[in-house]
JSON list of C-alpha atoms in Angstrom, two decimals:
[
{"chain": "L", "resi": 783, "resn": "MET", "atom": "CA", "xyz": [114.58, 84.30, 116.99]},
{"chain": "L", "resi": 784, "resn": "PRO", "atom": "CA", "xyz": [112.59, 84.36, 120.37]},
{"chain": "L", "resi": 785, "resn": "ARG", "atom": "CA", "xyz": [109.51, 85.98, 120.20]},
{"chain": "L", "resi": 786, "resn": "THR", "atom": "CA", "xyz": [109.12, 89.47, 121.54]},
{"chain": "L", "resi": 787, "resn": "GLU", "atom": "CA", "xyz": [106.15, 92.37, 121.99]},
{"chain": "L", "resi": 788, "resn": "ALA", "atom": "CA", "xyz": [109.16, 94.79, 120.75]},
{"chain": "L", "resi": 789, "resn": "PRO", "atom": "CA", "xyz": [109.71, 93.80, 117.15]},
{"chain": "L", "resi": 790, "resn": "VAL", "atom": "CA", "xyz": [113.28, 94.54, 115.90]},
{"chain": "L", "resi": 791, "resn": "GLY", "atom": "CA", "xyz": [111.76, 95.94, 112.59]},
{"chain": "L", "resi": 792, "resn": "ALA", "atom": "CA", "xyz": [112.45, 94.68, 108.91]},
{"chain": "L", "resi": 793, "resn": "GLN", "atom": "CA", "xyz": [115.24, 97.35, 108.16]},
{"chain": "L", "resi": 794, "resn": "GLN", "atom": "CA", "xyz": [118.57, 95.24, 108.70]},
{"chain": "L", "resi": 795, "resn": "TRP", "atom": "CA", "xyz": [116.84, 92.93, 106.15]},
{"chain": "L", "resi": 796, "resn": "VAL", "atom": "CA", "xyz": [115.86, 95.32, 103.61]},
{"chain": "L", "resi": 797, "resn": "PRO", "atom": "CA", "xyz": [118.90, 95.71, 100.50]},
{"chain": "L", "resi": 798, "resn": "PRO", "atom": "CA", "xyz": [120.05, 99.15, 100.76]},
{"chain": "L", "resi": 799, "resn": "HIS", "atom": "CA", "xyz": [120.45, 99.42, 97.21]},
{"chain": "L", "resi": 800, "resn": "ALA", "atom": "CA", "xyz": [117.92, 97.39, 95.61]},
{"chain": "L", "resi": 801, "resn": "ARG", "atom": "CA", "xyz": [117.23, 97.52, 91.78]},
{"chain": "L", "resi": 802, "resn": "SER", "atom": "CA", "xyz": [114.39, 95.62, 91.55]},
{"chain": "L", "resi": 803, "resn": "ILE", "atom": "CA", "xyz": [111.13, 94.22, 93.24]},
{"chain": "L", "resi": 804, "resn": "GLU", "atom": "CA", "xyz": [112.25, 90.64, 92.78]},
{"chain": "L", "resi": 805, "resn": "GLU", "atom": "CA", "xyz": [115.69, 91.74, 94.86]},
{"chain": "L", "resi": 806, "resn": "LEU", "atom": "CA", "xyz": [113.31, 92.88, 97.57]},
{"chain": "L", "resi": 807, "resn": "LYS", "atom": "CA", "xyz": [111.32, 89.92, 97.58]},
{"chain": "L", "resi": 808, "resn": "SER", "atom": "CA", "xyz": [114.18, 87.58, 97.57]},
{"chain": "L", "resi": 809, "resn": "ALA", "atom": "CA", "xyz": [115.36, 89.68, 100.61]},
{"chain": "L", "resi": 810, "resn": "ALA", "atom": "CA", "xyz": [112.07, 89.67, 102.33]},
{"chain": "L", "resi": 811, "resn": "ALA", "atom": "CA", "xyz": [111.78, 85.60, 102.07]},
{"chain": "L", "resi": 812, "resn": "GLY", "atom": "CA", "xyz": [114.29, 85.77, 105.25]},
{"chain": "L", "resi": 813, "resn": "CYS", "atom": "CA", "xyz": [113.02, 88.60, 107.03]},
{"chain": "L", "resi": 814, "resn": "GLU", "atom": "CA", "xyz": [112.25, 88.00, 110.90]},
{"chain": "L", "resi": 815, "resn": "GLY", "atom": "CA", "xyz": [111.42, 91.72, 111.86]},
{"chain": "L", "resi": 816, "resn": "CYS", "atom": "CA", "xyz": [108.90, 90.87, 114.11]},
{"chain": "L", "resi": 817, "resn": "GLU", "atom": "CA", "xyz": [107.16, 87.48, 115.53]},
{"chain": "L", "resi": 818, "resn": "LEU", "atom": "CA", "xyz": [104.60, 86.71, 112.94]},
{"chain": "L", "resi": 819, "resn": "HIS", "atom": "CA", "xyz": [107.31, 85.08, 110.76]},
{"chain": "L", "resi": 820, "resn": "ALA", "atom": "CA", "xyz": [107.65, 82.09, 113.25]},
{"chain": "L", "resi": 821, "resn": "ASP", "atom": "CA", "xyz": [103.80, 81.14, 112.75]},
{"chain": "L", "resi": 822, "resn": "ALA", "atom": "CA", "xyz": [103.52, 82.23, 108.86]},
{"chain": "L", "resi": 823, "resn": "THR", "atom": "CA", "xyz": [104.49, 79.68, 106.22]},
{"chain": "L", "resi": 824, "resn": "GLN", "atom": "CA", "xyz": [106.10, 82.22, 104.12]},
{"chain": "L", "resi": 825, "resn": "THR", "atom": "CA", "xyz": [106.45, 85.70, 103.59]},
{"chain": "L", "resi": 826, "resn": "VAL", "atom": "CA", "xyz": [104.08, 87.10, 101.05]},
{"chain": "L", "resi": 827, "resn": "PHE", "atom": "CA", "xyz": [105.34, 89.85, 99.05]},
{"chain": "L", "resi": 828, "resn": "GLY", "atom": "CA", "xyz": [103.74, 92.18, 96.59]},
{"chain": "L", "resi": 829, "resn": "ARG", "atom": "CA", "xyz": [103.33, 91.58, 92.62]},
{"chain": "L", "resi": 830, "resn": "GLY", "atom": "CA", "xyz": [102.53, 93.70, 89.59]},
{"chain": "L", "resi": 831, "resn": "ALA", "atom": "CA", "xyz": [103.74, 96.02, 87.06]},
{"chain": "L", "resi": 832, "resn": "PRO", "atom": "CA", "xyz": [107.65, 97.20, 87.92]},
{"chain": "L", "resi": 833, "resn": "HIS", "atom": "CA", "xyz": [106.55, 100.62, 86.97]},
{"chain": "L", "resi": 834, "resn": "ALA", "atom": "CA", "xyz": [103.13, 100.40, 87.95]},
{"chain": "L", "resi": 835, "resn": "LYS", "atom": "CA", "xyz": [101.02, 103.75, 87.82]},
{"chain": "L", "resi": 836, "resn": "VAL", "atom": "CA", "xyz": [98.66, 102.40, 90.38]},
{"chain": "L", "resi": 837, "resn": "VAL", "atom": "CA", "xyz": [99.60, 100.69, 93.83]},
{"chain": "L", "resi": 838, "resn": "PHE", "atom": "CA", "xyz": [97.13, 98.87, 95.99]},
{"chain": "L", "resi": 839, "resn": "VAL", "atom": "CA", "xyz": [98.18, 98.68, 99.47]},
{"chain": "L", "resi": 840, "resn": "GLY", "atom": "CA", "xyz": [95.89, 96.31, 101.78]},
{"chain": "L", "resi": 841, "resn": "GLU", "atom": "CA", "xyz": [96.43, 94.75, 105.11]},
{"chain": "L", "resi": 842, "resn": "GLN", "atom": "CA", "xyz": [98.03, 91.43, 105.32]},
{"chain": "L", "resi": 843, "resn": "PRO", "atom": "CA", "xyz": [98.10, 88.33, 103.36]},
{"chain": "L", "resi": 844, "resn": "GLY", "atom": "CA", "xyz": [95.07, 85.77, 104.65]},
{"chain": "L", "resi": 845, "resn": "ASP", "atom": "CA", "xyz": [94.78, 82.14, 105.05]},
{"chain": "L", "resi": 846, "resn": "VAL", "atom": "CA", "xyz": [95.12, 81.20, 100.97]},
{"chain": "L", "resi": 847, "resn": "GLU", "atom": "CA", "xyz": [97.73, 83.89, 100.31]},
{"chain": "L", "resi": 848, "resn": "ASP", "atom": "CA", "xyz": [100.34, 82.63, 103.06]},
{"chain": "L", "resi": 849, "resn": "GLN", "atom": "CA", "xyz": [99.75, 79.14, 101.72]},
{"chain": "L", "resi": 850, "resn": "LYS", "atom": "CA", "xyz": [100.69, 80.22, 98.46]},
{"chain": "L", "resi": 851, "resn": "GLY", "atom": "CA", "xyz": [102.90, 83.11, 98.91]},
{"chain": "L", "resi": 852, "resn": "LEU", "atom": "CA", "xyz": [101.02, 85.73, 96.70]},
{"chain": "L", "resi": 853, "resn": "PRO", "atom": "CA", "xyz": [98.95, 88.59, 97.70]},
{"chain": "L", "resi": 854, "resn": "PHE", "atom": "CA", "xyz": [95.18, 88.80, 96.89]},
{"chain": "L", "resi": 855, "resn": "VAL", "atom": "CA", "xyz": [94.65, 85.49, 95.58]},
{"chain": "L", "resi": 856, "resn": "GLY", "atom": "CA", "xyz": [91.83, 83.97, 97.92]},
{"chain": "L", "resi": 857, "resn": "PRO", "atom": "CA", "xyz": [88.27, 85.18, 97.98]},
{"chain": "L", "resi": 858, "resn": "ALA", "atom": "CA", "xyz": [89.00, 89.12, 98.60]},
{"chain": "L", "resi": 859, "resn": "GLY", "atom": "CA", "xyz": [91.49, 88.93, 95.84]},
{"chain": "L", "resi": 860, "resn": "ARG", "atom": "CA", "xyz": [89.11, 87.30, 93.40]},
{"chain": "L", "resi": 861, "resn": "LEU", "atom": "CA", "xyz": [86.74, 90.05, 94.06]},
{"chain": "L", "resi": 862, "resn": "LEU", "atom": "CA", "xyz": [89.14, 92.95, 93.79]},
{"chain": "L", "resi": 863, "resn": "ARG", "atom": "CA", "xyz": [90.13, 91.68, 90.33]},
{"chain": "L", "resi": 864, "resn": "GLU", "atom": "CA", "xyz": [86.45, 91.86, 89.12]},
{"chain": "L", "resi": 865, "resn": "ALA", "atom": "CA", "xyz": [86.07, 95.40, 90.77]},
{"chain": "L", "resi": 866, "resn": "VAL", "atom": "CA", "xyz": [89.28, 96.37, 88.80]},
{"chain": "L", "resi": 867, "resn": "ASP", "atom": "CA", "xyz": [87.67, 94.88, 85.42]},
{"chain": "L", "resi": 868, "resn": "ASP", "atom": "CA", "xyz": [84.36, 96.57, 86.08]},
{"chain": "L", "resi": 869, "resn": "ALA", "atom": "CA", "xyz": [86.08, 99.81, 86.90]},
{"chain": "L", "resi": 870, "resn": "GLY", "atom": "CA", "xyz": [88.31, 100.23, 83.59]},
{"chain": "L", "resi": 871, "resn": "LEU", "atom": "CA", "xyz": [91.96, 99.58, 85.26]},
{"chain": "L", "resi": 872, "resn": "ASP", "atom": "CA", "xyz": [94.28, 97.83, 83.19]},
{"chain": "L", "resi": 873, "resn": "PRO", "atom": "CA", "xyz": [95.93, 95.34, 85.11]},
{"chain": "L", "resi": 874, "resn": "ALA", "atom": "CA", "xyz": [99.06, 96.09, 83.33]},
{"chain": "L", "resi": 875, "resn": "ASP", "atom": "CA", "xyz": [99.20, 99.46, 85.40]},
{"chain": "L", "resi": 876, "resn": "LEU", "atom": "CA", "xyz": [98.79, 97.48, 88.71]},
{"chain": "L", "resi": 877, "resn": "TYR", "atom": "CA", "xyz": [100.92, 96.51, 91.55]},
{"chain": "L", "resi": 878, "resn": "ILE", "atom": "CA", "xyz": [99.44, 95.08, 94.48]},
{"chain": "L", "resi": 879, "resn": "THR", "atom": "CA", "xyz": [101.28, 94.79, 98.24]},
{"chain": "L", "resi": 880, "resn": "ASN", "atom": "CA", "xyz": [100.19, 94.68, 101.90]},
{"chain": "L", "resi": 881, "resn": "ALA", "atom": "CA", "xyz": [101.09, 96.91, 104.58]},
{"chain": "L", "resi": 882, "resn": "VAL", "atom": "CA", "xyz": [102.48, 93.65, 106.48]},
{"chain": "L", "resi": 883, "resn": "LYS", "atom": "CA", "xyz": [103.95, 90.48, 104.71]},
{"chain": "L", "resi": 884, "resn": "HIS", "atom": "CA", "xyz": [103.14, 87.66, 107.09]},
{"chain": "L", "resi": 885, "resn": "PHE", "atom": "CA", "xyz": [99.83, 86.53, 107.94]},
{"chain": "L", "resi": 886, "resn": "ARG", "atom": "CA", "xyz": [98.71, 86.90, 111.66]},
{"chain": "L", "resi": 887, "resn": "PHE", "atom": "CA", "xyz": [96.04, 84.08, 112.72]},
{"chain": "L", "resi": 888, "resn": "GLU", "atom": "CA", "xyz": [94.69, 82.61, 115.82]},
{"chain": "L", "resi": 889, "resn": "LEU", "atom": "CA", "xyz": [94.42, 79.00, 116.08]},
{"chain": "L", "resi": 890, "resn": "ARG", "atom": "CA", "xyz": [91.21, 77.24, 116.66]},
{"chain": "L", "resi": 891, "resn": "GLY", "atom": "CA", "xyz": [91.45, 73.78, 116.35]},
{"chain": "L", "resi": 892, "resn": "THR", "atom": "CA", "xyz": [92.65, 73.28, 112.85]},
{"chain": "L", "resi": 893, "resn": "ARG", "atom": "CA", "xyz": [91.49, 76.65, 111.56]},
{"chain": "L", "resi": 894, "resn": "ARG", "atom": "CA", "xyz": [93.58, 79.74, 111.14]},
{"chain": "L", "resi": 895, "resn": "ILE", "atom": "CA", "xyz": [91.57, 82.60, 111.98]},
{"chain": "L", "resi": 896, "resn": "HIS", "atom": "CA", "xyz": [92.55, 86.19, 110.78]},
{"chain": "L", "resi": 897, "resn": "GLN", "atom": "CA", "xyz": [93.87, 88.62, 113.63]},
{"chain": "L", "resi": 898, "resn": "SER", "atom": "CA", "xyz": [94.17, 92.25, 112.80]},
{"chain": "L", "resi": 899, "resn": "PRO", "atom": "CA", "xyz": [98.23, 93.35, 112.85]},
{"chain": "L", "resi": 900, "resn": "GLY", "atom": "CA", "xyz": [98.90, 95.43, 115.41]},
{"chain": "L", "resi": 901, "resn": "PRO", "atom": "CA", "xyz": [100.62, 98.56, 115.32]},
{"chain": "L", "resi": 902, "resn": "ALA", "atom": "CA", "xyz": [104.17, 97.17, 116.21]},
{"chain": "L", "resi": 903, "resn": "HIS", "atom": "CA", "xyz": [103.67, 94.85, 113.40]},
{"chain": "L", "resi": 904, "resn": "ILE", "atom": "CA", "xyz": [102.94, 97.67, 110.86]},
{"chain": "L", "resi": 905, "resn": "THR", "atom": "CA", "xyz": [105.64, 99.80, 112.10]},
{"chain": "L", "resi": 906, "resn": "ALA", "atom": "CA", "xyz": [107.95, 96.82, 111.73]},
{"chain": "L", "resi": 907, "resn": "CYS", "atom": "CA", "xyz": [107.13, 95.80, 108.04]},
{"chain": "L", "resi": 908, "resn": "ARG", "atom": "CA", "xyz": [106.79, 99.53, 107.21]},
{"chain": "L", "resi": 909, "resn": "PRO", "atom": "CA", "xyz": [110.74, 99.21, 105.58]},
{"chain": "L", "resi": 910, "resn": "TRP", "atom": "CA", "xyz": [109.60, 97.00, 102.77]},
{"chain": "L", "resi": 911, "resn": "VAL", "atom": "CA", "xyz": [106.74, 99.14, 101.87]},
{"chain": "L", "resi": 912, "resn": "VAL", "atom": "CA", "xyz": [109.14, 102.26, 101.71]},
{"chain": "L", "resi": 913, "resn": "ALA", "atom": "CA", "xyz": [111.35, 99.93, 99.58]},
{"chain": "L", "resi": 914, "resn": "GLU", "atom": "CA", "xyz": [108.36, 98.97, 97.17]},
{"chain": "L", "resi": 915, "resn": "PHE", "atom": "CA", "xyz": [107.51, 102.51, 96.80]},
{"chain": "L", "resi": 916, "resn": "ALA", "atom": "CA", "xyz": [110.92, 103.82, 96.01]},
{"chain": "L", "resi": 917, "resn": "LEU", "atom": "CA", "xyz": [110.95, 101.35, 93.17]},
{"chain": "L", "resi": 918, "resn": "LEU", "atom": "CA", "xyz": [107.84, 101.97, 91.96]},
{"chain": "L", "resi": 919, "resn": "GLU", "atom": "CA", "xyz": [107.07, 105.52, 92.06]},
{"chain": "L", "resi": 920, "resn": "PRO", "atom": "CA", "xyz": [103.46, 105.46, 91.76]},
{"chain": "L", "resi": 921, "resn": "GLN", "atom": "CA", "xyz": [101.23, 108.14, 90.45]},
{"chain": "L", "resi": 922, "resn": "ILE", "atom": "CA", "xyz": [98.02, 106.81, 92.51]},
{"chain": "L", "resi": 923, "resn": "VAL", "atom": "CA", "xyz": [97.96, 104.69, 95.92]},
{"chain": "L", "resi": 924, "resn": "VAL", "atom": "CA", "xyz": [95.15, 102.95, 96.48]},
{"chain": "L", "resi": 925, "resn": "ILE", "atom": "CA", "xyz": [94.30, 102.46, 100.33]},
{"chain": "L", "resi": 926, "resn": "LEU", "atom": "CA", "xyz": [92.59, 98.99, 100.79]},
{"chain": "L", "resi": 927, "resn": "GLY", "atom": "CA", "xyz": [90.81, 99.35, 104.25]},
{"chain": "L", "resi": 928, "resn": "ALA", "atom": "CA", "xyz": [91.89, 100.97, 107.81]},
{"chain": "L", "resi": 929, "resn": "THR", "atom": "CA", "xyz": [94.83, 99.19, 108.52]},
{"chain": "L", "resi": 930, "resn": "ALA", "atom": "CA", "xyz": [96.60, 99.99, 105.28]},
{"chain": "L", "resi": 931, "resn": "GLY", "atom": "CA", "xyz": [95.23, 103.59, 105.94]},
{"chain": "L", "resi": 932, "resn": "LYS", "atom": "CA", "xyz": [96.88, 104.10, 109.36]},
{"chain": "L", "resi": 933, "resn": "ALA", "atom": "CA", "xyz": [99.78, 102.19, 108.22]},
{"chain": "L", "resi": 934, "resn": "LEU", "atom": "CA", "xyz": [100.53, 104.78, 104.90]},
{"chain": "L", "resi": 935, "resn": "MET", "atom": "CA", "xyz": [98.64, 107.72, 106.49]},
{"chain": "L", "resi": 936, "resn": "GLY", "atom": "CA", "xyz": [99.13, 107.59, 110.30]},
{"chain": "L", "resi": 937, "resn": "PRO", "atom": "CA", "xyz": [96.79, 106.75, 113.47]},
{"chain": "L", "resi": 938, "resn": "SER", "atom": "CA", "xyz": [94.07, 109.43, 112.28]},
{"chain": "L", "resi": 939, "resn": "PHE", "atom": "CA", "xyz": [93.24, 108.10, 109.07]},
{"chain": "L", "resi": 940, "resn": "ARG", "atom": "CA", "xyz": [89.56, 107.05, 108.81]},
{"chain": "L", "resi": 941, "resn": "VAL", "atom": "CA", "xyz": [88.53, 105.65, 105.74]},
{"chain": "L", "resi": 942, "resn": "THR", "atom": "CA", "xyz": [84.99, 106.03, 106.33]},
{"chain": "L", "resi": 943, "resn": "GLN", "atom": "CA", "xyz": [85.47, 109.77, 106.52]},
{"chain": "L", "resi": 944, "resn": "GLN", "atom": "CA", "xyz": [88.02, 110.09, 103.32]},
{"chain": "L", "resi": 945, "resn": "ARG", "atom": "CA", "xyz": [86.98, 107.33, 100.90]},
{"chain": "L", "resi": 946, "resn": "GLY", "atom": "CA", "xyz": [86.09, 107.57, 97.32]},
{"chain": "L", "resi": 947, "resn": "HIS", "atom": "CA", "xyz": [88.29, 110.95, 96.58]},
{"chain": "L", "resi": 948, "resn": "LEU", "atom": "CA", "xyz": [91.76, 111.75, 95.32]},
{"chain": "L", "resi": 949, "resn": "MET", "atom": "CA", "xyz": [94.05, 112.92, 97.88]},
{"chain": "L", "resi": 950, "resn": "PRO", "atom": "CA", "xyz": [97.06, 114.80, 97.69]},
{"chain": "L", "resi": 951, "resn": "TRP", "atom": "CA", "xyz": [100.26, 112.77, 99.16]},
{"chain": "L", "resi": 952, "resn": "PRO", "atom": "CA", "xyz": [100.62, 113.55, 101.71]},
{"chain": "L", "resi": 953, "resn": "ALA", "atom": "CA", "xyz": [97.41, 113.52, 102.95]},
{"chain": "L", "resi": 954, "resn": "SER", "atom": "CA", "xyz": [97.47, 114.72, 106.67]},
{"chain": "L", "resi": 955, "resn": "ALA", "atom": "CA", "xyz": [100.24, 116.58, 108.91]},
{"chain": "L", "resi": 956, "resn": "HIS", "atom": "CA", "xyz": [100.26, 113.03, 110.60]},
{"chain": "L", "resi": 957, "resn": "HIS", "atom": "CA", "xyz": [101.56, 111.11, 107.46]},
{"chain": "L", "resi": 958, "resn": "PRO", "atom": "CA", "xyz": [105.20, 110.21, 107.94]},
{"chain": "L", "resi": 959, "resn": "ALA", "atom": "CA", "xyz": [107.58, 111.85, 105.54]},
{"chain": "L", "resi": 960, "resn": "ASP", "atom": "CA", "xyz": [109.67, 108.81, 104.31]},
{"chain": "L", "resi": 961, "resn": "PHE", "atom": "CA", "xyz": [107.60, 107.46, 101.60]},
{"chain": "L", "resi": 962, "resn": "PRO", "atom": "CA", "xyz": [109.28, 108.70, 98.34]},
{"chain": "L", "resi": 963, "resn": "VAL", "atom": "CA", "xyz": [105.93, 109.38, 96.57]},
{"chain": "L", "resi": 964, "resn": "ALA", "atom": "CA", "xyz": [105.69, 113.12, 96.98]},
{"chain": "L", "resi": 965, "resn": "GLU", "atom": "CA", "xyz": [103.90, 113.64, 93.74]},
{"chain": "L", "resi": 966, "resn": "ALA", "atom": "CA", "xyz": [101.77, 110.65, 94.13]},
{"chain": "L", "resi": 967, "resn": "GLN", "atom": "CA", "xyz": [98.02, 111.11, 95.00]},
{"chain": "L", "resi": 968, "resn": "ALA", "atom": "CA", "xyz": [96.23, 108.44, 97.18]},
{"chain": "L", "resi": 969, "resn": "LEU", "atom": "CA", "xyz": [92.70, 107.25, 97.30]},
{"chain": "L", "resi": 970, "resn": "ALA", "atom": "CA", "xyz": [90.95, 105.15, 100.35]},
{"chain": "L", "resi": 971, "resn": "THR", "atom": "CA", "xyz": [88.24, 102.68, 99.60]},
{"chain": "L", "resi": 972, "resn": "ILE", "atom": "CA", "xyz": [87.01, 99.51, 101.69]},
{"chain": "L", "resi": 973, "resn": "HIS", "atom": "CA", "xyz": [88.96, 96.19, 101.63]},
{"chain": "L", "resi": 974, "resn": "PRO", "atom": "CA", "xyz": [87.52, 94.03, 99.46]},
{"chain": "L", "resi": 975, "resn": "SER", "atom": "CA", "xyz": [87.01, 91.41, 102.11]},
{"chain": "L", "resi": 976, "resn": "ALA", "atom": "CA", "xyz": [84.41, 93.96, 103.76]},
{"chain": "L", "resi": 977, "resn": "VAL", "atom": "CA", "xyz": [82.22, 93.65, 100.68]},
{"chain": "L", "resi": 978, "resn": "LEU", "atom": "CA", "xyz": [82.42, 89.71, 101.56]},
{"chain": "L", "resi": 979, "resn": "ARG", "atom": "CA", "xyz": [81.00, 90.49, 104.89]},
{"chain": "L", "resi": 980, "resn": "ALA", "atom": "CA", "xyz": [78.48, 93.19, 103.78]},
{"chain": "L", "resi": 981, "resn": "ASP", "atom": "CA", "xyz": [75.22, 92.67, 104.41]},
{"chain": "L", "resi": 982, "resn": "ASN", "atom": "CA", "xyz": [73.96, 93.84, 100.96]},
{"chain": "L", "resi": 983, "resn": "ARG", "atom": "CA", "xyz": [77.09, 92.69, 99.06]},
{"chain": "L", "resi": 984, "resn": "ASP", "atom": "CA", "xyz": [75.87, 94.32, 95.58]},
{"chain": "L", "resi": 985, "resn": "VAL", "atom": "CA", "xyz": [75.66, 97.66, 97.14]},
{"chain": "L", "resi": 986, "resn": "ALA", "atom": "CA", "xyz": [78.95, 97.56, 98.84]},
{"chain": "L", "resi": 987, "resn": "TYR", "atom": "CA", "xyz": [80.72, 95.79, 95.83]},
{"chain": "L", "resi": 988, "resn": "GLN", "atom": "CA", "xyz": [79.41, 98.96, 93.62]},
{"chain": "L", "resi": 989, "resn": "GLY", "atom": "CA", "xyz": [80.72, 101.45, 96.08]},
{"chain": "L", "resi": 990, "resn": "LEU", "atom": "CA", "xyz": [84.49, 99.59, 95.43]},
{"chain": "L", "resi": 991, "resn": "VAL", "atom": "CA", "xyz": [83.78, 99.73, 91.73]},
{"chain": "L", "resi": 992, "resn": "ASP", "atom": "CA", "xyz": [82.93, 103.46, 91.99]},
{"chain": "L", "resi": 993, "resn": "ASP", "atom": "CA", "xyz": [86.01, 104.38, 93.94]},
{"chain": "L", "resi": 994, "resn": "LEU", "atom": "CA", "xyz": [88.04, 102.54, 91.54]},
{"chain": "L", "resi": 995, "resn": "LYS", "atom": "CA", "xyz": [86.38, 104.15, 88.71]},
{"chain": "L", "resi": 996, "resn": "VAL", "atom": "CA", "xyz": [87.59, 107.65, 89.89]},
{"chain": "L", "resi": 997, "resn": "VAL", "atom": "CA", "xyz": [91.31, 105.89, 89.88]},
{"chain": "L", "resi": 998, "resn": "ALA", "atom": "CA", "xyz": [90.91, 104.60, 86.24]},
{"chain": "L", "resi": 999, "resn": "GLY", "atom": "CA", "xyz": [89.56, 108.46, 85.19]},
{"chain": "L", "resi": 1000, "resn": "ALA", "atom": "CA", "xyz": [92.90, 109.84, 86.70]},
{"chain": "L", "resi": 1001, "resn": "VAL", "atom": "CA", "xyz": [95.59, 107.78, 85.60]},
{"chain": "L", "resi": 1002, "resn": "ARG", "atom": "CA", "xyz": [97.59, 109.30, 82.91]}
]
């Protein structure tokens, strides 16, 4: 497929009556809804409990995730797992995914440097996230970072202003109405990669754990 600045979107690859996450994952492996599929190693779909009470949504897979085909298995993923444990969340209640399913990067020599996905990539990949939510029906959606926040809540959403407390779904008038999670709540926090970049990593990590403790206390 030729690259284009106007992605066709993922909808034509999404099974219309999918019965499982595995069915979605299998279909997503062939997705060419935007140009990112051409350079990425593979689609990196979500994983976790099929009836998860809590769904984490990040930005996009990183270099390690792109190579292994699993979300949050690199340094940021390891830190997130530690934070989940320290917050008292049960991994059996969790599902984790990304707003964009392919790794966007810039090649510098032999290194692949992370590039944030643009609005067109988020829009193109949106049908996959909608399909995931339709099967999962989570109680709480944890928004990891700014890109995920804008993907789920609209362009005016700011993690720095709205992090750390539970919000009804939808959280703002800008929220698109097609996510089938009307009775869920949302909580925004920083992406674990932001902890890794922080000047004071201990303080940043404790802030992430404190946010996740709010989620743990709310899970029924």
